[in-house]
Amino acid sequence: MHASSRRQTNCCRKPSTSGAKAPDLGNYAMSLTAALNTALMGLSTIQAQTGVTSGNIANAQNPNYTRKMVQLTTPAVGGDPMAAVVAAIVRAAAPNLLQDYYGATADYSRLSATTDQARQLAEALGIDDTGGGQTPLQSRLTSFEDAVKRLEATPEDTTLKALVVQRGQELAKEVNRLASQRTTLQSQTQDDIRTGLDTLGDATKAIAGLNAKIIGQKAAGMPTGDLEDLRDAEVAKIAGLVGVRTITAENGAMSIYTDAGVQLVGTTAQSFSYDSTTGTIRNTNGDNVTAGFSEGSLRASLDYLDGSAGALTSSDGNVGAMEKFFNQLNSMARNIADVVNAAYGSNLFNYTAGDAAATLAIDGAFTADPNTLDATRMGAVQQAMRNTTLTATQINPAGEPNGLSTANVNIFGLVSGVMAYHARQVSDNEAARDSAENLQANVEQKFRNLTGVNVDDELAQLTVLQNNYAALAQVMNAIREMFDEVISIGR
C-alpha cells in the first residue's frame, strides 16, 4: 500500500529543469538597443557629412566660397566608445595666404588705377591715335612751321600771311583744348574717390553686420563658415580700395585697419568723406586720415590729384600726375611763344599764365588783319623754331615742376619729349600692373588650392559616405530582425 502510493507519486512528478539556465531576453534587448543607437548616431553623422560635401560640390564655382569640413569626435559611454558624432563644421583656412592676397589685390588695384589715369592723359594728347605718326599738337606745330616757310619763300603772297595766322590759331586752339581738360579730368577722379568711399562705407557696414551674426552663431555653437566667407568677400572689396590688415577675436568678430593703421571696422563701422577743396579724407569723427590710405585705388587717385610741392618734385610720375601734365602744357605754350616772339621781334603769340590753365593765342592785331604780319621776319622765326635750344630750367622751371628731364632741345623736341614722357608712363604702368595682376592671380591660386573645392575629391568622398550609409542601413536591418527574434522568443 505504501509502496504503491510512492510509485504513484513519483510517476506523476514533473522533470526537474534546475540544470538549464533560461535565456536573459532583457539583456539581449538592451544590447540590441545600444547597437541601434550607435547605428542611428552613425547615420546622423553621415547625413551631416553628406550635406556638407554636397554643399561643397554645389559651390565649387563660387569664388567667394571656401571648402567646409566636418570635425568628428567619438564619445564614450561606460568606457565603451560610441559612433563618431559631429563636433563642428569648419571651413578650410589659410590666414597668412589670405592676407598676402589682400596685399596683392591692393597693389594690383592701385596700379590698375594709375594705368587708367596715365592712359587718360595720353589719350587727351592723342598718343594712342597716332599709329606711329604725329599727335595733333605735333601736327599743328609742324603745320605752323610749314606756313612760315612758305611765307618766307613768297613774302608778297597775302594769302600765305593769312595761312600763317590760321595755322598759328590752330596751334593755339590745340594747346588751349588740352589746357581746358583740367576740370573734366579733376572732376572724374574726384568722383572716383567719392564712389570708392561709398563702396568702402557699404562694405564696412556689411562687415559690422556680419560680425554680429557670427558672434551670435558662434556663441550658440552653430557653424559660421558661410558667414565668414561673405565677410571675406567684403574685406576683399576694401583691400582693392585701401589695403587692409585684419584681426579676428575669440568671439569671431573681425577688426579691420588700413595698412597704415586707420581703423575701418572695430566695434562699429567707420564712414569716410572726401573734401575736394583740400583733397583730404576724413573719418566719422572728422579726423584727417588721408595719409592712412597708403594703398589701393584710392591712393592712386589721391596721388594723381596731389598738387603739393612734394608731389610735383617726386620722381614717381604717378604722384602729382595731373598737375605735372598741365605744367608740361604750360611749358610748351610758354616756350613756343617765347621762341617765336623773340625771333619775330614782338608778340606774334600771346601767352597768358593762369592758376587753372594757361592760354596761347595769336596776337589780336594779326587776327584782325593778317596783312600786318611782317613777312620779312618769317625766316628768323623758322630758324629759331629749329635752332633755339631750351635749357632744363626753361623746360622744367622750379616754379612749375613738371617731371620732365628733357634739356637742350628745340620746341619740337620739347613737344616730342612730352609725348614720349606720357607714352612711357602708360607703358611702365601697364607693365607694373600686369606683373601685379600675375602676382595676385598666383597668390589667389595658392589660396584656392588650400581652401577651394576639388570636385573630384568631394565626389569620391560622397561615394564613400553613400557606401557607409548603405552599410549602416544593413546593420540596422539586421538589428531589427534580431529584435523580431527576441520578441518571438519571449511570447
GROMACS .gro file of C-alpha atoms in nm:
model
  491
    1MET     CA    1   0.000   0.000   0.000
    2HIS     CA    2   0.268   0.235   0.096
    3ALA     CA    3   0.491   0.120  -0.186
    4SER     CA    4   0.215   0.164  -0.439
    5SER     CA    5   0.147   0.513  -0.315
    6ARG     CA    6   0.518   0.606  -0.351
    7ARG     CA    7   0.528   0.473  -0.706
    8GLN     CA    8   0.220   0.671  -0.798
    9THR     CA    9   0.359   0.994  -0.651
   10ASN     CA   10   0.697   0.951  -0.825
   11CYS     CA   11   0.549   0.879  -1.164
   12CYS     CA   12   0.334   1.191  -1.159
   13ARG     CA   13   0.623   1.436  -1.061
   14LYS     CA   14   0.741   1.685  -1.342
   15PRO     CA   15   1.101   1.653  -1.457
   16SER     CA   16   1.335   1.898  -1.290
   17THR     CA   17   1.477   2.186  -1.506
   18SER     CA   18   1.719   2.319  -1.248
   19GLY     CA   19   2.020   2.209  -1.458
   20ALA     CA   20   1.945   2.450  -1.765
   21LYS     CA   21   1.951   2.837  -1.748
   22ALA     CA   22   1.666   3.028  -1.924
   23PRO     CA   23   1.774   3.299  -2.182
   24ASP     CA   24   1.806   3.655  -2.041
   25LEU     CA   25   1.592   3.835  -2.300
   26GLY     CA   26   1.619   4.168  -2.119
   27ASN     CA   27   1.998   4.183  -2.159
   28TYR     CA   28   1.968   4.090  -2.526
   29ALA     CA   29   1.717   4.371  -2.580
   30MET     CA   30   1.940   4.623  -2.404
   31SER     CA   31   2.241   4.522  -2.614
   32LEU     CA   32   2.039   4.549  -2.932
   33THR     CA   33   1.910   4.890  -2.825
   34ALA     CA   34   2.265   5.013  -2.767
   35ALA     CA   35   2.368   4.882  -3.107
   36LEU     CA   36   2.068   5.051  -3.266
   37ASN     CA   37   2.151   5.384  -3.101
   38THR     CA   38   2.509   5.359  -3.220
   39ALA     CA   39   2.389   5.291  -3.574
   40LEU     CA   40   2.148   5.583  -3.559
   41MET     CA   41   2.426   5.814  -3.441
   42GLY     CA   42   2.641   5.692  -3.729
   43LEU     CA   43   2.364   5.759  -3.978
   44SER     CA   44   2.312   6.109  -3.839
   45THR     CA   45   2.685   6.179  -3.869
   46ILE     CA   46   2.697   6.051  -4.227
   47GLN     CA   47   2.395   6.264  -4.315
   48ALA     CA   48   2.573   6.574  -4.181
   49GLN     CA   49   2.890   6.486  -4.373
   50THR     CA   50   2.687   6.424  -4.689
   51GLY     CA   51   2.517   6.761  -4.653
   52VAL     CA   52   2.849   6.942  -4.616
   53THR     CA   53   3.007   6.753  -4.907
   54SER     CA   54   2.706   6.824  -5.129
   55GLY     CA   55   2.728   7.193  -5.036
   56ASN     CA   56   3.096   7.194  -5.132
   57ILE     CA   57   3.016   7.046  -5.473
   58ALA     CA   58   2.730   7.290  -5.530
   59ASN     CA   59   2.958   7.587  -5.456
   60ALA     CA   60   3.265   7.463  -5.643
   61GLN     CA   61   3.245   7.753  -5.891
   62ASN     CA   62   3.169   8.018  -5.630
   63PRO     CA   63   3.486   8.233  -5.598
   64ASN     CA   64   3.382   8.354  -5.253
   65TYR     CA   65   3.331   8.007  -5.108
   66THR     CA   66   3.581   7.805  -4.905
   67ARG     CA   67   3.563   7.431  -4.854
   68LYS     CA   68   3.370   7.322  -4.545
   69MET     CA   69   3.482   7.028  -4.333
   70VAL     CA   70   3.315   6.820  -4.063
   71GLN     CA   71   3.518   6.770  -3.746
   72LEU     CA   72   3.423   6.448  -3.562
   73THR     CA   73   3.455   6.330  -3.205
   74THR     CA   74   3.398   5.984  -3.054
   75PRO     CA   75   3.201   5.990  -2.727
   76ALA     CA   76   3.223   5.705  -2.476
   77VAL     CA   77   2.950   5.552  -2.257
   78GLY     CA   78   3.066   5.348  -1.960
   79GLY     CA   79   3.415   5.345  -2.101
   80ASP     CA   80   3.298   5.199  -2.432
   81PRO     CA   81   3.342   5.414  -2.748
   82MET     CA   82   3.028   5.505  -2.938
   83ALA     CA   83   2.986   5.606  -3.302
   84ALA     CA   84   3.162   5.925  -3.416
   85VAL     CA   85   2.946   6.237  -3.394
   86VAL     CA   86   2.981   6.589  -3.538
   87ALA     CA   87   3.189   6.815  -3.316
   88ALA     CA   88   3.192   7.116  -3.550
   89ILE     CA   89   3.161   7.224  -3.911
   90VAL     CA   90   3.452   7.450  -4.003
   91ARG     CA   91   3.590   7.600  -4.320
   92ALA     CA   92   3.932   7.544  -4.472
   93ALA     CA   93   4.153   7.840  -4.380
   94ALA     CA   94   4.490   7.984  -4.483
   95PRO     CA   95   4.504   8.318  -4.300
   96ASN     CA   96   4.858   8.410  -4.400
   97LEU     CA   97   4.790   8.349  -4.768
   98LEU     CA   98   4.463   8.538  -4.739
   99GLN     CA   99   4.649   8.840  -4.604
  100ASP     CA  100   4.900   8.809  -4.887
  101TYR     CA  101   4.608   8.804  -5.129
  102TYR     CA  102   4.466   9.122  -4.979
  103GLY     CA  103   4.805   9.289  -5.020
  104ALA     CA  104   4.835   9.172  -5.382
  105THR     CA  105   4.481   9.294  -5.450
  106ALA     CA  106   4.563   9.640  -5.312
  107ASP     CA  107   4.878   9.662  -5.524
  108TYR     CA  108   4.702   9.548  -5.841
  109SER     CA  109   4.410   9.787  -5.787
  110ARG     CA  110   4.645  10.082  -5.733
  111LEU     CA  111   4.846  10.004  -6.045
  112SER     CA  112   4.534   9.939  -6.247
  113ALA     CA  113   4.407  10.284  -6.149
  114THR     CA  114   4.739  10.454  -6.230
  115THR     CA  115   4.738  10.282  -6.569
  116ASP     CA  116   4.390  10.414  -6.644
  117GLN     CA  117   4.493  10.763  -6.536
  118ALA     CA  118   4.810  10.755  -6.747
  119ARG     CA  119   4.607  10.641  -7.045
  120GLN     CA  120   4.361  10.921  -6.983
  121LEU     CA  121   4.636  11.181  -7.018
  122ALA     CA  122   4.789  11.003  -7.318
  123GLU     CA  123   4.452  10.990  -7.490
  124ALA     CA  124   4.398  11.360  -7.425
  125LEU     CA  125   4.725  11.423  -7.613
  126GLY     CA  126   4.615  11.183  -7.888
  127ILE     CA  127   4.910  10.949  -7.836
  128ASP     CA  128   4.706  10.631  -7.877
  129ASP     CA  129   4.560  10.751  -8.209
  130THR     CA  130   4.881  10.833  -8.392
  131GLY     CA  131   4.950  10.493  -8.545
  132GLY     CA  132   5.315  10.585  -8.519
  133GLY     CA  133   5.260  10.932  -8.665
  134GLN     CA  134   5.230  11.275  -8.508
  135THR     CA  135   4.990  11.369  -8.235
  136PRO     CA  136   4.750  11.660  -8.302
  137LEU     CA  137   4.976  11.904  -8.116
  138GLN     CA  138   5.285  11.794  -8.307
  139SER     CA  139   5.092  11.814  -8.632
  140ARG     CA  140   4.972  12.171  -8.555
  141LEU     CA  141   5.324  12.282  -8.471
  142THR     CA  142   5.461  12.133  -8.793
  143SER     CA  143   5.180  12.293  -8.997
  144PHE     CA  144   5.258  12.632  -8.845
  145GLU     CA  145   5.627  12.593  -8.935
  146ASP     CA  146   5.535  12.491  -9.291
  147ALA     CA  147   5.317  12.801  -9.331
  148VAL     CA  148   5.602  13.020  -9.200
  149LYS     CA  149   5.847  12.865  -9.450
  150ARG     CA  150   5.605  12.915  -9.739
  151LEU     CA  151   5.557  13.282  -9.648
  152GLU     CA  152   5.933  13.324  -9.622
  153ALA     CA  153   5.967  13.187  -9.976
  154THR     CA  154   5.686  13.407 -10.114
  155PRO     CA  155   5.662  13.711  -9.887
  156GLU     CA  156   5.443  13.907 -10.127
  157ASP     CA  157   5.163  13.646 -10.116
  158THR     CA  158   4.896  13.788  -9.882
  159THR     CA  159   4.707  13.458  -9.872
  160LEU     CA  160   5.012  13.299  -9.712
  161LYS     CA  161   5.007  13.566  -9.440
  162ALA     CA  162   4.650  13.462  -9.365
  163LEU     CA  163   4.763  13.098  -9.368
  164VAL     CA  164   5.035  13.166  -9.107
  165VAL     CA  165   4.777  13.333  -8.885
  166GLN     CA  166   4.533  13.047  -8.940
  167ARG     CA  167   4.793  12.782  -8.860
  168GLY     CA  168   4.901  12.977  -8.554
  169GLN     CA  169   4.540  12.990  -8.439
  170GLU     CA  170   4.503  12.614  -8.491
  171LEU     CA  171   4.819  12.551  -8.286
  172ALA     CA  172   4.693  12.777  -8.007
  173LYS     CA  173   4.350  12.615  -8.019
  174GLU     CA  174   4.501  12.268  -7.968
  175VAL     CA  175   4.709  12.391  -7.675
  176ASN     CA  176   4.403  12.554  -7.521
  177ARG     CA  177   4.189  12.245  -7.583
  178LEU     CA  178   4.434  12.039  -7.384
  179ALA     CA  179   4.451  12.302  -7.111
  180SER     CA  180   4.071  12.303  -7.083
  181GLN     CA  181   4.072  11.933  -6.986
  182ARG     CA  182   4.167  12.017  -6.627
  183THR     CA  183   3.814  12.048  -6.489
  184THR     CA  184   3.695  11.729  -6.659
  185LEU     CA  185   3.993  11.520  -6.551
  186GLN     CA  186   3.980  11.656  -6.198
  187SER     CA  187   3.606  11.602  -6.161
  188GLN     CA  188   3.621  11.246  -6.290
  189THR     CA  189   3.890  11.149  -6.042
  190GLN     CA  190   3.716  11.324  -5.753
  191ASP     CA  191   3.402  11.130  -5.841
  192ASP     CA  192   3.608  10.810  -5.842
  193ILE     CA  193   3.724  10.888  -5.489
  194ARG     CA  194   3.371  10.957  -5.367
  195THR     CA  195   3.243  10.638  -5.531
  196GLY     CA  196   3.527  10.442  -5.373
  197LEU     CA  197   3.447  10.583  -5.030
  198ASP     CA  198   3.080  10.494  -5.076
  199THR     CA  199   3.183  10.137  -5.160
  200LEU     CA  200   3.414  10.137  -4.859
  201GLY     CA  201   3.133  10.256  -4.631
  202ASP     CA  202   2.890   9.994  -4.761
  203ALA     CA  203   3.149   9.720  -4.709
  204THR     CA  204   3.238   9.826  -4.354
  205LYS     CA  205   2.868   9.833  -4.261
  206ALA     CA  206   2.818   9.488  -4.413
  207ILE     CA  207   3.118   9.354  -4.219
  208ALA     CA  208   2.991   9.502  -3.893
  209GLY     CA  209   2.655   9.332  -3.952
  210LEU     CA  210   2.821   9.000  -4.034
  211ASN     CA  211   3.036   9.033  -3.721
  212ALA     CA  212   2.722   9.050  -3.511
  213LYS     CA  213   2.573   8.741  -3.677
  214ILE     CA  214   2.897   8.545  -3.645
  215ILE     CA  215   2.926   8.629  -3.275
  216GLY     CA  216   2.568   8.511  -3.217
  217GLN     CA  217   2.601   8.185  -3.411
  218LYS     CA  218   2.940   8.105  -3.262
  219ALA     CA  219   2.802   8.154  -2.911
  220ALA     CA  220   2.515   7.920  -2.995
  221GLY     CA  221   2.753   7.654  -3.125
  222MET     CA  222   2.628   7.691  -3.482
  223PRO     CA  223   2.853   7.684  -3.794
  224THR     CA  224   2.975   8.028  -3.908
  225GLY     CA  225   3.176   7.932  -4.217
  226ASP     CA  226   2.932   8.068  -4.476
  227LEU     CA  227   2.906   8.398  -4.290
  228GLU     CA  228   3.285   8.419  -4.271
  229ASP     CA  229   3.301   8.363  -4.648
  230LEU     CA  230   3.064   8.655  -4.701
  231ARG     CA  231   3.273   8.870  -4.468
  232ASP     CA  232   3.594   8.784  -4.653
  233ALA     CA  233   3.431   8.888  -4.981
  234GLU     CA  234   3.356   9.231  -4.830
  235VAL     CA  235   3.711   9.257  -4.696
  236ALA     CA  236   3.843   9.186  -5.047
  237LYS     CA  237   3.642   9.483  -5.179
  238ILE     CA  238   3.804   9.705  -4.918
  239ALA     CA  239   4.151   9.565  -4.992
  240GLY     CA  240   4.125   9.682  -5.351
  241LEU     CA  241   4.041  10.032  -5.233
  242VAL     CA  242   4.282  10.087  -4.945
  243GLY     CA  243   4.480   9.775  -4.848
  244VAL     CA  244   4.388   9.608  -4.519
  245ARG     CA  245   4.503   9.427  -4.209
  246THR     CA  246   4.259   9.209  -4.016
  247ILE     CA  247   4.242   9.085  -3.657
  248THR     CA  248   3.989   8.819  -3.555
  249ALA     CA  249   3.887   8.795  -3.190
  250GLU     CA  250   3.798   8.480  -2.993
  251ASN     CA  251   3.427   8.553  -3.031
  252GLY     CA  252   3.462   8.558  -3.411
  253ALA     CA  253   3.443   8.936  -3.460
  254MET     CA  254   3.688   9.088  -3.707
  255SER     CA  255   3.854   9.428  -3.672
  256ILE     CA  256   3.993   9.585  -3.989
  257TYR     CA  257   4.259   9.852  -4.040
  258THR     CA  258   4.426  10.004  -4.342
  259ASP     CA  259   4.790   9.907  -4.399
  260ALA     CA  260   4.883  10.240  -4.245
  261GLY     CA  261   4.673  10.181  -3.933
  262VAL     CA  262   4.344  10.366  -3.988
  263GLN     CA  263   4.059  10.170  -3.831
  264LEU     CA  264   3.783  10.078  -4.073
  265VAL     CA  265   3.581   9.834  -3.860
  266GLY     CA  266   3.600   9.793  -3.484
  267THR     CA  267   3.304   9.772  -3.253
  268THR     CA  268   3.128   9.978  -3.521
  269ALA     CA  269   3.187  10.058  -3.887
  270GLN     CA  270   3.365  10.380  -3.978
  271SER     CA  271   3.240  10.600  -4.262
  272PHE     CA  272   3.453  10.842  -4.464
  273SER     CA  273   3.404  11.160  -4.663
  274TYR     CA  274   3.615  11.343  -4.920
  275ASP     CA  275   3.678  11.718  -4.926
  276SER     CA  276   3.769  11.807  -5.285
  277THR     CA  277   3.875  12.158  -5.183
  278THR     CA  278   4.154  12.035  -4.956
  279GLY     CA  279   4.197  11.692  -5.116
  280THR     CA  280   4.156  11.520  -4.779
  281ILE     CA  281   3.963  11.220  -4.647
  282ARG     CA  282   3.803  11.236  -4.305
  283ASN     CA  283   3.653  10.965  -4.085
  284THR     CA  284   3.334  10.965  -3.879
  285ASN     CA  285   3.499  11.180  -3.610
  286GLY     CA  286   3.620  11.435  -3.864
  287ASP     CA  287   3.985  11.329  -3.835
  288ASN     CA  288   4.206  11.375  -4.140
  289VAL     CA  289   4.305  11.017  -4.233
  290THR     CA  290   4.432  11.083  -4.587
  291ALA     CA  291   4.784  10.964  -4.507
  292GLY     CA  292   4.639  10.641  -4.367
  293PHE     CA  293   4.512  10.543  -4.712
  294SER     CA  294   4.850  10.433  -4.842
  295GLU     CA  295   4.749  10.154  -5.080
  296GLY     CA  296   4.478  10.060  -5.327
  297SER     CA  297   4.292  10.252  -5.595
  298LEU     CA  298   4.203  10.537  -5.358
  299ARG     CA  299   4.573  10.604  -5.302
  300ALA     CA  300   4.625  10.614  -5.679
  301SER     CA  301   4.352  10.876  -5.720
  302LEU     CA  302   4.479  11.085  -5.429
  303ASP     CA  303   4.831  11.078  -5.574
  304TYR     CA  304   4.702  11.167  -5.919
  305LEU     CA  305   4.532  11.483  -5.790
  306ASP     CA  306   4.809  11.581  -5.548
  307GLY     CA  307   4.940  11.924  -5.644
  308SER     CA  308   5.166  11.977  -5.345
  309ALA     CA  309   5.528  12.079  -5.385
  310GLY     CA  310   5.642  11.737  -5.270
  311ALA     CA  311   5.423  11.563  -5.528
  312LEU     CA  312   5.543  11.782  -5.816
  313THR     CA  313   5.910  11.719  -5.737
  314SER     CA  314   5.856  11.344  -5.686
  315SER     CA  315   6.039  11.119  -5.929
  316ASP     CA  316   5.728  10.899  -5.938
  317GLY     CA  317   5.534  11.007  -6.245
  318ASN     CA  318   5.209  10.883  -6.092
  319VAL     CA  319   5.238  11.123  -5.798
  320GLY     CA  320   5.108  11.467  -5.894
  321ALA     CA  321   5.046  11.332  -6.245
  322MET     CA  322   4.763  11.565  -6.338
  323GLU     CA  323   4.937  11.884  -6.221
  324LYS     CA  324   5.259  11.777  -6.392
  325PHE     CA  325   5.061  11.729  -6.713
  326PHE     CA  326   4.925  12.084  -6.709
  327ASN     CA  327   5.263  12.225  -6.611
  328GLN     CA  328   5.403  12.048  -6.916
  329LEU     CA  329   5.136  12.214  -7.132
  330ASN     CA  330   5.229  12.548  -6.981
  331SER     CA  331   5.594  12.483  -7.058
  332MET     CA  332   5.518  12.400  -7.421
  333ALA     CA  333   5.292  12.701  -7.470
  334ARG     CA  334   5.528  12.944  -7.297
  335ASN     CA  335   5.838  12.824  -7.482
  336ILE     CA  336   5.663  12.826  -7.821
  337ALA     CA  337   5.556  13.186  -7.757
  338ASP     CA  338   5.899  13.291  -7.625
  339VAL     CA  339   6.095  13.140  -7.915
  340VAL     CA  340   5.864  13.268  -8.189
  341ASN     CA  341   5.821  13.613  -8.035
  342ALA     CA  342   6.195  13.659  -7.976
  343ALA     CA  343   6.264  13.580  -8.342
  344TYR     CA  344   5.976  13.790  -8.471
  345GLY     CA  345   6.078  14.090  -8.261
  346SER     CA  346   5.739  14.137  -8.096
  347ASN     CA  347   5.442  13.933  -7.987
  348LEU     CA  348   5.321  13.705  -8.261
  349PHE     CA  349   5.177  13.482  -7.988
  350ASN     CA  350   5.034  13.592  -7.657
  351TYR     CA  351   5.089  13.353  -7.368
  352THR     CA  352   4.885  13.403  -7.053
  353ALA     CA  353   4.967  13.209  -6.738
  354GLY     CA  354   4.681  13.108  -6.509
  355ASP     CA  355   4.606  12.906  -6.198
  356ALA     CA  356   4.352  12.691  -6.379
  357ALA     CA  357   4.521  12.673  -6.719
  358ALA     CA  358   4.746  12.885  -6.934
  359THR     CA  359   4.629  13.003  -7.275
  360LEU     CA  360   4.801  13.068  -7.606
  361ALA     CA  361   4.669  13.295  -7.880
  362ILE     CA  362   4.781  13.474  -8.196
  363ASP     CA  363   4.804  13.844  -8.123
  364GLY     CA  364   4.475  14.016  -8.190
  365ALA     CA  365   4.630  14.263  -8.439
  366PHE     CA  366   4.713  13.977  -8.677
  367THR     CA  367   4.380  13.801  -8.640
  368ALA     CA  368   4.210  14.131  -8.721
  369ASP     CA  369   4.432  14.195  -9.025
  370PRO     CA  370   4.674  13.919  -9.134
  371ASN     CA  371   4.833  14.163  -9.382
  372THR     CA  372   5.000  14.344  -9.092
  373LEU     CA  373   5.220  14.038  -9.047
  374ASP     CA  374   5.586  14.115  -9.126
  375ALA     CA  375   5.680  13.854  -9.385
  376THR     CA  376   6.048  13.951  -9.371
  377ARG     CA  377   6.073  13.804  -9.019
  378MET     CA  378   5.948  13.458  -9.119
  379GLY     CA  379   6.296  13.325  -9.195
  380ALA     CA  380   6.416  13.422  -8.849
  381VAL     CA  381   6.108  13.265  -8.694
  382GLN     CA  382   6.157  12.938  -8.877
  383GLN     CA  383   6.529  12.926  -8.794
  384ALA     CA  384   6.456  12.996  -8.427
  385MET     CA  385   6.199  12.720  -8.410
  386ARG     CA  386   6.463  12.474  -8.528
  387ASN     CA  387   6.781  12.617  -8.378
  388THR     CA  388   6.687  12.764  -8.040
  389THR     CA  389   6.776  12.509  -7.773
  390LEU     CA  390   6.595  12.520  -7.444
  391THR     CA  391   6.765  12.468  -7.110
  392ALA     CA  392   6.642  12.234  -6.837
  393THR     CA  393   6.527  12.537  -6.640
  394GLN     CA  394   6.324  12.668  -6.933
  395ILE     CA  395   6.165  12.329  -6.987
  396ASN     CA  396   6.110  12.239  -6.623
  397PRO     CA  397   6.106  12.561  -6.419
  398ALA     CA  398   6.132  12.544  -6.042
  399GLY     CA  399   5.809  12.739  -6.004
  400GLU     CA  400   5.612  12.486  -6.212
  401PRO     CA  401   5.774  12.142  -6.176
  402ASN     CA  402   5.651  11.907  -6.445
  403GLY     CA  403   5.859  11.591  -6.416
  404LEU     CA  404   6.041  11.636  -6.748
  405SER     CA  405   6.413  11.563  -6.764
  406THR     CA  406   6.448  11.689  -7.122
  407ALA     CA  407   6.710  11.957  -7.198
  408ASN     CA  408   6.897  12.116  -7.490
  409VAL     CA  409   6.623  12.055  -7.743
  410ASN     CA  410   6.421  12.291  -7.964
  411ILE     CA  411   6.046  12.342  -7.926
  412PHE     CA  412   5.980  12.041  -8.148
  413GLY     CA  413   6.199  11.832  -7.921
  414LEU     CA  414   6.012  11.967  -7.619
  415VAL     CA  415   5.675  11.867  -7.763
  416SER     CA  416   5.811  11.526  -7.864
  417GLY     CA  417   5.959  11.487  -7.516
  418VAL     CA  418   5.619  11.544  -7.358
  419MET     CA  419   5.460  11.285  -7.588
  420ALA     CA  420   5.738  11.035  -7.512
  421TYR     CA  421   5.700  11.101  -7.139
  422HIS     CA  422   5.332  11.005  -7.142
  423ALA     CA  423   5.378  10.711  -7.377
  424ARG     CA  424   5.642  10.582  -7.136
  425GLN     CA  425   5.414  10.640  -6.837
  426VAL     CA  426   5.145  10.426  -6.999
  427SER     CA  427   5.395  10.153  -7.091
  428ASP     CA  428   5.560  10.145  -6.747
  429ASN     CA  429   5.227  10.141  -6.566
  430GLU     CA  430   5.091   9.865  -6.787
  431ALA     CA  431   5.399   9.653  -6.724
  432ALA     CA  432   5.377   9.709  -6.348
  433ARG     CA  433   5.003   9.642  -6.348
  434ASP     CA  434   5.045   9.318  -6.544
  435SER     CA  435   5.312   9.197  -6.301
  436ALA     CA  436   5.086   9.283  -6.008
  437GLU     CA  437   4.796   9.106  -6.173
  438ASN     CA  438   5.005   8.791  -6.222
  439LEU     CA  439   5.118   8.803  -5.860
  440GLN     CA  440   4.762   8.844  -5.739
  441ALA     CA  441   4.648   8.552  -5.958
  442ASN     CA  442   4.929   8.331  -5.828
  443VAL     CA  443   4.855   8.409  -5.464
  444GLU     CA  444   4.484   8.356  -5.522
  445GLN     CA  445   4.552   8.020  -5.687
  446LYS     CA  446   4.765   7.908  -5.393
  447PHE     CA  447   4.488   8.015  -5.158
  448ARG     CA  448   4.223   7.833  -5.364
  449ASN     CA  449   4.437   7.520  -5.378
  450LEU     CA  450   4.430   7.510  -4.998
  451THR     CA  451   4.077   7.630  -4.934
  452GLY     CA  452   3.881   7.572  -5.253
  453VAL     CA  453   3.672   7.277  -5.361
  454ASN     CA  454   3.817   6.990  -5.563
  455VAL     CA  455   3.508   6.835  -5.719
  456ASP     CA  456   3.678   6.501  -5.784
  457ASP     CA  457   3.782   6.469  -5.421
  458GLU     CA  458   3.437   6.567  -5.299
  459LEU     CA  459   3.265   6.320  -5.532
  460ALA     CA  460   3.497   6.045  -5.409
  461GLN     CA  461   3.414   6.139  -5.050
  462LEU     CA  462   3.044   6.138  -5.135
  463THR     CA  463   3.077   5.784  -5.270
  464VAL     CA  464   3.246   5.669  -4.950
  465LEU     CA  465   2.972   5.828  -4.741
  466GLN     CA  466   2.700   5.666  -4.951
  467ASN     CA  467   2.864   5.326  -4.910
  468ASN     CA  468   2.896   5.378  -4.535
  469TYR     CA  469   2.533   5.486  -4.517
  470ALA     CA  470   2.425   5.172  -4.702
  471ALA     CA  471   2.636   4.953  -4.470
  472LEU     CA  472   2.484   5.113  -4.159
  473ALA     CA  473   2.138   5.071  -4.307
  474GLN     CA  474   2.209   4.698  -4.341
  475VAL     CA  475   2.330   4.685  -3.980
  476MET     CA  476   2.006   4.850  -3.868
  477ASN     CA  477   1.807   4.599  -4.071
  478ALA     CA  478   1.994   4.313  -3.905
  479ILE     CA  479   1.927   4.464  -3.561
  480ARG     CA  480   1.558   4.491  -3.645
  481GLU     CA  481   1.548   4.125  -3.743
  482MET     CA  482   1.721   4.032  -3.416
  483PHE     CA  483   1.463   4.236  -3.225
  484ASP     CA  484   1.191   4.039  -3.401
  485GLU     CA  485   1.356   3.714  -3.295
  486VAL     CA  486   1.379   3.827  -2.933
  487ILE     CA  487   1.018   3.930  -2.932
  488SER     CA  488   0.907   3.595  -3.078
  489ILE     CA  489   1.112   3.404  -2.817
  490GLY     CA  490   0.953   3.600  -2.537
  491ARG     CA  491   0.600   3.522  -2.644
   0.00000   0.00000   0.00000
